[in-house]
Coordinates of C-alpha atoms (C1' of nucleotides) in Angstrom, one line a residue:
Chain A
M1 CA 0.0 0.0 0.0
V2 CA 2.7 2.4 1.0
N3 CA 6.4 2.3 0.2
Q4 CA 8.1 1.2 3.4
H5 CA 11.3 2.9 2.5
D6 CA 9.9 6.3 1.7
P7 CA 11.3 8.6 4.4
R8 CA 7.9 10.2 4.8
V9 CA 6.5 6.9 5.7
L10 CA 9.2 6.2 8.2
R11 CA 8.7 9.6 9.8
T12 CA 4.9 9.3 9.9
R13 CA 5.0 5.9 11.5
Q14 CA 7.6 7.2 14.0
L15 CA 5.3 10.1 14.9
I16 CA 2.3 7.8 15.3
R17 CA 4.2 5.4 17.6
E18 CA 5.6 8.2 19.7
A19 CA 2.2 9.9 20.0
F20 CA 0.6 6.6 21.0
R21 CA 3.3 5.9 23.6
E22 CA 2.8 9.3 25.1
L23 CA -1.0 8.9 25.2
L24 CA -0.7 5.5 26.9
R25 CA 1.0 7.2 29.8
K26 CA -2.0 9.4 30.4
K27 CA -5.1 7.7 29.2
D28 CA -6.1 4.1 29.1
F29 CA -6.1 2.3 25.8
D30 CA -9.9 2.1 25.3
S31 CA -10.4 5.8 25.7
I32 CA -7.7 6.8 23.2
T33 CA -9.3 7.7 19.9
I34 CA -7.7 7.7 16.5
N35 CA -8.3 11.4 16.5
D36 CA -6.2 11.7 19.7
I37 CA -3.3 9.9 18.0
A38 CA -3.6 11.8 14.8
Q39 CA -3.6 15.2 16.6
K40 CA -0.6 14.4 18.8
A41 CA 1.3 12.9 15.8
T42 CA 0.5 16.1 13.8
I43 CA -0.9 13.9 11.0
N44 CA -4.3 13.6 9.4
R45 CA -6.7 11.0 10.7
A46 CA -7.0 9.4 7.3
T47 CA -3.2 9.1 7.2
F48 CA -3.4 6.9 10.2
Y49 CA -5.5 4.4 8.3
A50 CA -3.0 4.3 5.5
H51 CA -0.5 2.8 8.0
Y52 CA -2.5 0.8 10.5
E53 CA -5.8 -1.1 10.3
D54 CA -6.8 0.2 13.7
K55 CA -5.3 1.0 17.1
Y56 CA -5.0 -2.7 18.0
A57 CA -2.6 -3.2 15.1
L58 CA -0.6 -0.2 16.4
L59 CA -0.6 -1.6 19.9
E60 CA 0.7 -4.9 18.5
E61 CA 3.5 -3.2 16.6
I62 CA 4.8 -1.1 19.5
T63 CA 4.5 -4.1 21.8
E64 CA 6.6 -6.2 19.5
Q65 CA 9.1 -3.4 18.9
A66 CA 9.6 -2.6 22.6
F67 CA 10.1 -6.3 23.5
S68 CA 12.5 -6.9 20.6
D69 CA 14.6 -4.0 21.6
R70 CA 15.1 -5.5 25.0
I71 CA 16.4 -8.8 23.8
P72 CA 20.2 -8.7 24.6
D73 CA 22.7 -9.6 22.0
Q74 CA 23.8 -12.5 24.2
V75 CA 20.5 -14.1 23.6
L76 CA 20.4 -13.2 19.9
N77 CA 23.7 -14.8 19.2
A78 CA 23.5 -17.7 21.6
R79 CA 24.1 -21.1 20.2
D80 CA 23.2 -23.0 23.3
F81 CA 20.4 -22.8 25.8
T82 CA 22.6 -22.3 28.8
D83 CA 21.6 -21.3 32.3
E84 CA 22.7 -17.8 31.7
I85 CA 20.6 -17.5 28.6
C86 CA 17.6 -18.9 30.5
D87 CA 18.1 -16.5 33.3
G88 CA 18.3 -13.6 30.9
L89 CA 15.0 -14.6 29.2
I90 CA 13.2 -15.0 32.5
M91 CA 14.3 -11.6 33.9
M92 CA 13.7 -9.8 30.6
T93 CA 10.2 -11.2 30.4
Y94 CA 9.4 -10.3 33.9
N95 CA 10.8 -6.8 33.7
Y96 CA 9.0 -6.2 30.4
I97 CA 5.6 -7.3 31.7
M98 CA 6.1 -5.3 34.8
D99 CA 7.0 -2.1 33.0
F100 CA 4.2 -2.5 30.4
Y101 CA 1.5 -3.1 33.0
R102 CA 2.7 -0.3 35.2
I103 CA 2.9 2.3 32.5
C104 CA -0.2 1.5 30.6
R105 CA -3.0 0.5 32.9
M106 CA -4.2 -2.6 31.0
D107 CA -7.8 -2.4 32.1
S108 CA -9.6 -4.4 29.4
K109 CA -8.9 -8.1 29.1
P110 CA -8.8 -8.3 25.3
I111 CA -6.0 -5.8 25.2
A112 CA -4.0 -7.6 27.9
S113 CA -4.3 -10.8 26.1
L114 CA -3.2 -9.3 22.8
V115 CA -0.1 -8.0 24.4
D116 CA 0.5 -11.3 26.3
E117 CA 0.1 -13.3 23.1
K118 CA 2.6 -11.1 21.3
I119 CA 5.2 -11.4 24.0
K120 CA 4.8 -15.2 24.3
Q121 CA 5.2 -15.4 20.5
L122 CA 8.4 -13.4 20.5
L123 CA 9.7 -15.4 23.4
Q124 CA 9.0 -18.6 21.6
Q125 CA 10.7 -17.3 18.5
S126 CA 13.8 -16.4 20.4
I127 CA 14.1 -19.8 22.0
E128 CA 13.4 -21.5 18.7
N129 CA 16.3 -19.6 17.1
I130 CA 18.7 -20.6 19.8
L131 CA 17.8 -24.2 19.6
R132 CA 18.0 -24.3 15.8
R133 CA 21.5 -22.7 15.9
G134 CA 22.6 -24.9 18.7
N135 CA 23.4 -28.5 19.5
L136 CA 19.7 -29.5 19.0
H137 CA 19.7 -28.5 15.4
L138 CA 19.2 -32.1 14.3
M139 CA 15.8 -32.2 16.0
E140 CA 12.7 -32.4 13.9
D141 CA 11.1 -29.1 13.2
S142 CA 7.9 -29.9 14.9
H143 CA 9.7 -31.0 18.0
T144 CA 11.7 -27.8 18.2
K145 CA 8.5 -25.8 17.8
I146 CA 6.7 -27.6 20.6
I147 CA 9.6 -27.5 23.0
S148 CA 10.0 -23.8 22.3
A149 CA 6.3 -23.2 22.8
M150 CA 6.3 -25.0 26.1
T151 CA 9.4 -23.2 27.3
A152 CA 8.1 -19.8 26.3
S153 CA 4.8 -20.5 27.9
A154 CA 6.4 -21.7 31.1
I155 CA 8.6 -18.6 31.4
Y156 CA 5.9 -16.2 30.5
G157 CA 3.3 -17.9 32.7
A158 CA 5.7 -17.8 35.7
A159 CA 6.6 -14.2 35.1
H160 CA 3.0 -13.2 34.8
A161 CA 2.0 -15.1 38.0
W162 CA 5.0 -13.6 39.8
L163 CA 3.6 -10.2 39.0
T164 CA 0.1 -11.1 40.0
V165 CA 1.0 -12.5 43.4
G166 CA 2.9 -9.2 43.9
E167 CA 6.2 -10.7 44.8
N168 CA 8.1 -7.6 43.7
D169 CA 11.1 -8.1 46.0
G170 CA 13.4 -9.0 43.1
T171 CA 13.7 -11.6 40.4
D172 CA 16.2 -13.9 42.1
L173 CA 13.5 -16.1 43.6
L174 CA 11.6 -16.2 40.4
V175 CA 14.7 -17.3 38.5
G176 CA 15.3 -19.9 41.2
F177 CA 12.0 -21.4 40.5
V178 CA 11.8 -21.2 36.8
R179 CA 15.3 -22.0 35.6
P180 CA 15.5 -25.6 37.1
Y181 CA 12.0 -26.3 35.9
V182 CA 12.8 -25.2 32.3
M183 CA 16.3 -26.6 32.1
N184 CA 15.2 -29.9 33.5
G185 CA 12.4 -30.1 30.9
L186 CA 14.8 -29.2 28.1
G187 CA 17.2 -31.8 29.4
L188 CA 14.9 -34.8 28.7
P189 CA 15.1 -34.9 24.9
K190 CA 18.8 -34.2 24.9
V191 CA 20.8 -36.6 22.8
P192 CA 23.4 -38.2 25.0
Chain B
M1 CA 4.6 28.8 -3.5
V2 CA 3.6 26.7 -0.5
N3 CA 0.5 27.1 1.6
Q4 CA 1.6 28.5 4.9
H5 CA -1.2 26.9 6.8
D6 CA -0.8 23.4 5.5
P7 CA 0.3 21.3 8.6
R8 CA 2.9 19.6 6.4
V9 CA 4.5 22.9 5.8
L10 CA 4.5 23.9 9.4
R11 CA 6.0 20.6 10.4
T12 CA 8.7 20.7 7.8
R13 CA 9.7 24.2 8.7
Q14 CA 9.8 23.3 12.3
L15 CA 12.1 20.3 11.5
I16 CA 14.4 22.5 9.4
R17 CA 14.7 25.1 12.1
E18 CA 15.3 22.6 14.8
A19 CA 17.9 20.7 12.7
F20 CA 19.7 24.0 12.0
R21 CA 19.7 25.0 15.7
E22 CA 21.3 21.7 16.6
L23 CA 23.9 21.9 13.9
L24 CA 24.8 25.4 14.9
R25 CA 25.8 24.1 18.3
K26 CA 28.3 21.7 16.8
K27 CA 29.6 23.3 13.6
D28 CA 30.2 26.8 12.5
F29 CA 27.7 28.4 10.1
D30 CA 30.0 28.3 7.1
S31 CA 30.7 24.6 7.2
I32 CA 27.0 23.6 7.5
T33 CA 25.7 22.4 4.2
I34 CA 22.2 22.2 2.9
N35 CA 22.7 18.5 2.9
D36 CA 23.5 18.5 6.6
I37 CA 20.3 20.4 7.3
A38 CA 18.2 18.2 5.1
Q39 CA 19.6 15.0 6.6
K40 CA 19.1 16.0 10.2
A41 CA 15.6 17.4 9.4
T42 CA 14.8 14.1 7.7
I43 CA 13.6 15.9 4.6
N44 CA 14.9 16.0 1.0
R45 CA 17.4 18.6 0.0
A46 CA 15.0 19.9 -2.7
T47 CA 12.4 20.4 -0.1
F48 CA 14.7 22.8 1.7
Y49 CA 14.7 25.1 -1.3
A50 CA 10.9 25.0 -1.4
H51 CA 11.0 26.9 2.0
Y52 CA 14.1 28.9 2.1
E53 CA 16.2 30.6 -0.5
D54 CA 19.4 29.6 1.1
K55 CA 20.8 29.1 4.6
Y56 CA 21.2 32.8 5.1
A57 CA 17.4 33.2 4.9
L58 CA 17.0 30.4 7.4
L59 CA 19.5 32.1 9.8
E60 CA 17.6 35.3 9.4
E61 CA 14.3 33.6 10.3
I62 CA 15.6 31.8 13.4
T63 CA 17.4 34.9 14.6
E64 CA 14.2 36.8 14.3
Q65 CA 12.1 34.2 16.0
A66 CA 14.5 33.7 18.9
F67 CA 14.7 37.4 19.5
S68 CA 11.0 37.9 19.2
D69 CA 10.3 35.2 21.7
R70 CA 12.4 37.0 24.3
I71 CA 10.5 40.2 24.1
P72 CA 8.5 40.4 27.4
D73 CA 4.8 41.1 27.4
Q74 CA 5.7 44.2 29.4
V75 CA 7.4 45.6 26.4
L76 CA 4.9 44.4 23.9
N77 CA 2.1 46.2 25.8
A78 CA 3.9 49.3 27.0
R79 CA 2.3 52.6 26.2
D80 CA 5.2 54.6 27.5
F81 CA 8.9 54.4 27.2
T82 CA 9.6 54.3 30.9
D83 CA 12.8 53.5 32.7
E84 CA 11.7 50.0 33.3
I85 CA 11.0 49.4 29.7
C86 CA 14.3 50.9 28.7
D87 CA 16.1 48.6 31.2
G88 CA 14.3 45.6 29.9
L89 CA 15.3 46.3 26.3
I90 CA 18.9 46.8 27.2
M91 CA 19.2 43.6 29.2
M92 CA 17.3 41.6 26.7
T93 CA 19.5 42.8 23.9
Y94 CA 22.7 42.2 25.8
N95 CA 21.6 38.7 26.9
Y96 CA 20.5 37.7 23.5
I97 CA 23.7 38.8 21.8
M98 CA 25.7 37.1 24.4
D99 CA 23.8 33.8 24.1
F100 CA 23.9 33.9 20.3
Y101 CA 27.6 34.6 20.0
R102 CA 28.4 32.0 22.7
I103 CA 26.4 29.2 21.2
C104 CA 27.2 29.8 17.6
R105 CA 30.7 30.8 17.0
M106 CA 30.1 33.7 14.6
D107 CA 33.4 33.5 12.8
S108 CA 32.6 35.1 9.5
K109 CA 31.8 38.8 9.5
P110 CA 29.0 38.8 6.9
I111 CA 27.0 36.4 9.1
A112 CA 27.5 38.4 12.3
S113 CA 26.4 41.5 10.5
L114 CA 23.3 39.8 9.2
V115 CA 22.3 38.8 12.7
D116 CA 23.2 42.2 14.1
E117 CA 21.2 43.9 11.5
K118 CA 18.2 41.8 12.2
I119 CA 18.3 42.4 15.9
K120 CA 18.7 46.1 15.5
Q121 CA 15.7 46.1 13.1
L122 CA 13.5 44.2 15.6
L123 CA 14.7 46.4 18.4
Q124 CA 13.8 49.5 16.4
Q125 CA 10.4 48.1 15.6
S126 CA 9.6 47.4 19.3
I127 CA 10.5 50.9 20.2
E128 CA 8.6 52.4 17.4
N129 CA 5.5 50.4 18.5
I130 CA 5.8 51.7 22.0
L131 CA 6.2 55.3 20.9
R132 CA 3.2 55.1 18.5
R133 CA 1.0 53.7 21.2
G134 CA 2.2 56.2 23.8
N135 CA 2.2 59.8 24.5
L136 CA 4.3 60.6 21.5
H137 CA 1.7 59.3 19.1
L138 CA 1.2 62.8 17.7
M139 CA 4.7 63.0 16.5
E140 CA 5.3 62.8 12.8
D141 CA 6.0 59.4 11.3
S142 CA 9.4 60.2 10.1
H143 CA 10.4 61.6 13.5
T144 CA 9.2 58.5 15.3
K145 CA 11.2 56.4 12.9
I146 CA 14.4 58.3 13.3
I147 CA 14.2 58.4 17.1
S148 CA 13.5 54.7 17.2
A149 CA 16.4 54.0 14.9
M150 CA 18.7 56.1 17.1
T151 CA 17.6 54.5 20.3
A152 CA 17.8 51.0 18.9
S153 CA 21.3 51.7 17.5
A154 CA 22.4 53.1 20.8
I155 CA 21.2 50.2 22.8
Y156 CA 22.5 47.7 20.4
G157 CA 25.8 49.3 20.0
A158 CA 26.3 49.6 23.7
A159 CA 25.3 46.0 24.3
H160 CA 27.6 44.8 21.6
A161 CA 30.5 46.9 22.9
W162 CA 29.9 45.7 26.4
L163 CA 30.3 42.2 25.1
T164 CA 33.5 43.0 23.2
V165 CA 35.3 44.6 26.1
G166 CA 34.4 41.5 28.1
E167 CA 32.7 43.2 31.0
N168 CA 30.7 40.1 31.8
D169 CA 30.2 40.9 35.5
G170 CA 26.6 41.7 35.1
T171 CA 24.4 44.1 33.2
D172 CA 23.9 46.6 36.1
L173 CA 26.8 48.8 34.9
L174 CA 25.7 48.6 31.3
V175 CA 22.2 49.6 32.2
G176 CA 23.6 52.4 34.3
F177 CA 25.5 53.8 31.3
V178 CA 22.8 53.3 28.6
R179 CA 19.6 54.2 30.3
P180 CA 20.4 57.8 31.2
Y181 CA 21.9 58.3 27.8
V182 CA 18.8 57.0 26.0
M183 CA 16.2 58.5 28.2
N184 CA 17.9 61.9 28.1
G185 CA 17.9 61.7 24.3
L186 CA 14.3 60.8 24.2
G187 CA 13.5 63.6 26.6
L188 CA 14.5 66.3 24.3
P189 CA 11.7 66.2 21.7
K190 CA 9.1 65.6 24.5
V191 CA 6.1 68.0 24.3
P192 CA 5.9 69.9 27.6
Chain C
dC1 C1' 47.9 22.0 -13.3
dA2 C1' 44.2 18.3 -14.2
dA3 C1' 40.8 15.4 -12.3
dA4 C1' 37.9 14.0 -8.9
dA5 C1' 34.8 15.1 -5.3
dT6 C1' 31.6 17.9 -3.1
dG7 C1' 28.2 21.5 -2.8
dT8 C1' 24.6 24.5 -5.1
dG9 C1' 20.3 25.5 -7.1
dT10 C1' 16.5 23.9 -10.3
dC11 C1' 13.4 20.8 -12.8
dG12 C1' 9.8 17.0 -13.9
dT13 C1' 7.7 13.0 -12.2
dC14 C1' 5.5 10.2 -8.8
dT15 C1' 3.7 9.3 -4.2
dA16 C1' 2.3 10.2 0.6
dT17 C1' -0.3 13.2 3.1
dG18 C1' -4.1 16.8 4.1
dC19 C1' -8.7 17.7 3.6
dA20 C1' -13.6 17.6 3.2
dA21 C1' -17.3 14.8 2.8
dC22 C1' -19.9 10.6 3.4
dG23 C1' -22.5 6.7 5.6
dT24 C1' -22.1 3.8 9.6
dT25 C1' -22.2 2.4 14.4
dC26 C1' -22.4 3.3 19.1
dC27 C1' -24.0 5.6 23.2
dG28 C1' -26.1 9.0 26.3
dC29 C1' -30.1 11.7 26.8
dT30 C1' -35.1 13.1 27.1
Chain D
dA1 C1' -38.4 4.6 21.2
dG2 C1' -36.3 8.5 19.1
dC3 C1' -32.8 12.0 18.8
dG4 C1' -28.1 14.0 18.5
dG5 C1' -23.4 13.8 19.0
dA6 C1' -19.0 11.4 18.7
dA7 C1' -16.0 8.1 16.8
dC8 C1' -15.2 5.1 13.1
dG9 C1' -13.6 3.8 8.5
dT10 C1' -13.6 5.1 3.5
dT11 C1' -13.3 8.0 -0.7
dG12 C1' -11.8 11.5 -4.4
dC13 C1' -9.2 15.4 -5.1
dA14 C1' -5.4 18.9 -4.3
dT15 C1' -0.8 19.5 -3.0
dA16 C1' 3.7 19.0 -0.3
dG17 C1' 7.5 16.4 -0.4
dA18 C1' 10.8 12.5 -2.2
dC19 C1' 13.7 11.3 -5.9
dG20 C1' 16.9 11.4 -9.6
dA21 C1' 18.9 14.1 -12.9
dC22 C1' 21.1 18.1 -14.5
dA23 C1' 24.4 22.2 -15.2
dC24 C1' 27.4 24.9 -12.8
dA25 C1' 30.7 26.4 -9.0
dT26 C1' 33.9 25.4 -5.5
dT27 C1' 37.0 22.7 -3.1
dT28 C1' 40.1 18.7 -2.6
dT29 C1' 43.4 15.6 -4.2
dG30 C1' 47.2 13.8 -6.6

DNA sequence: CAAAATGTGTCGTCTATGCAACGTTCCGCT
DNA sequence: AGCGGAACGTTGCATAGACGACACATTTTG
């Protein structure tokens, strides 16, 4: 529809994202209108629709972007799912969820689930990439996918629960719970 | 050529001005290219020429804008050229010149003179407006202009010299010199 | 000195954005 | 129930801006 490399497009999308982020700090998602976004971004309302189907698509994009930006190089380049990598993923996930929920009051369930789904998906993809690059590269595709999905879900679920129960005295305990669980689960299909 | 009220125009000009201000803090005016400005403003080089004839016109505009922004309401609304107003103009002028010369190293003479000329012109206009609104409104137009020009030149010249001799221990002394001089000069044609 | 590189200013073409208008849906109000 | 406003999502048209090319001037390099 629009040329992704046109500098006007890049600038407009940047303006929209930034406007949306600012609005999320003041108003809850549901009460933000397309008009609000367009005004703060100094673009026309119709232009918004040239770039995003609706504000849910926009939320999805900034969620993905923000999470991706937090993935450390260590994880991106990892060729083995080590304890350190595991710890990194757990802490990153927890911190991200915490920040996101704190900054934007996620009042409506459908929104929260959209964000949650996106994070889990990115987490799974990260894990999958590591496994493919690493010593498990000979595994079947479907196995890798399932294992990644399980691991991502476990990490995400734990981090989310940790936030819900309100144990905000650090992530050490959380890591202590999750890492053995995950690493043990991953250890089972390992080729000896 | 371009519609001054189109939001795209406003945004582009804002981007250009901001880019130029940032560049002036790092490089001297002469070594700033149109390309530099366009890149930092994230616009195309040709677009620059749709808004400004060259970088001198741009410098003129931001000079004028920055100076105008500093004129206090007290001066804008004054109906009499009082001591307080006089003091305000002197200090504002001195501070502006000081800031401008400190931030942008004004190495080449033609540039400095361009800026100086602009400031003097704005100063003169401010004074003229006050006199017209005030008790001297019955003066002939040409007289008002000449008196304003003299006063503006005096104030500007003194502020500039004050900066050159390096007396940077405050503006009190400067005001002490200039105000009596100016107010006395203005007093002569006063209708008793 | 010649040649290459960089900057300037302008032009024609194409596209992204602004704008105004439209019908729709939703929601609060009487 | 009916009304009115507000937000939504879409459309056609006008125009600002992106791009590449160009001729020319200036600076840099060898």
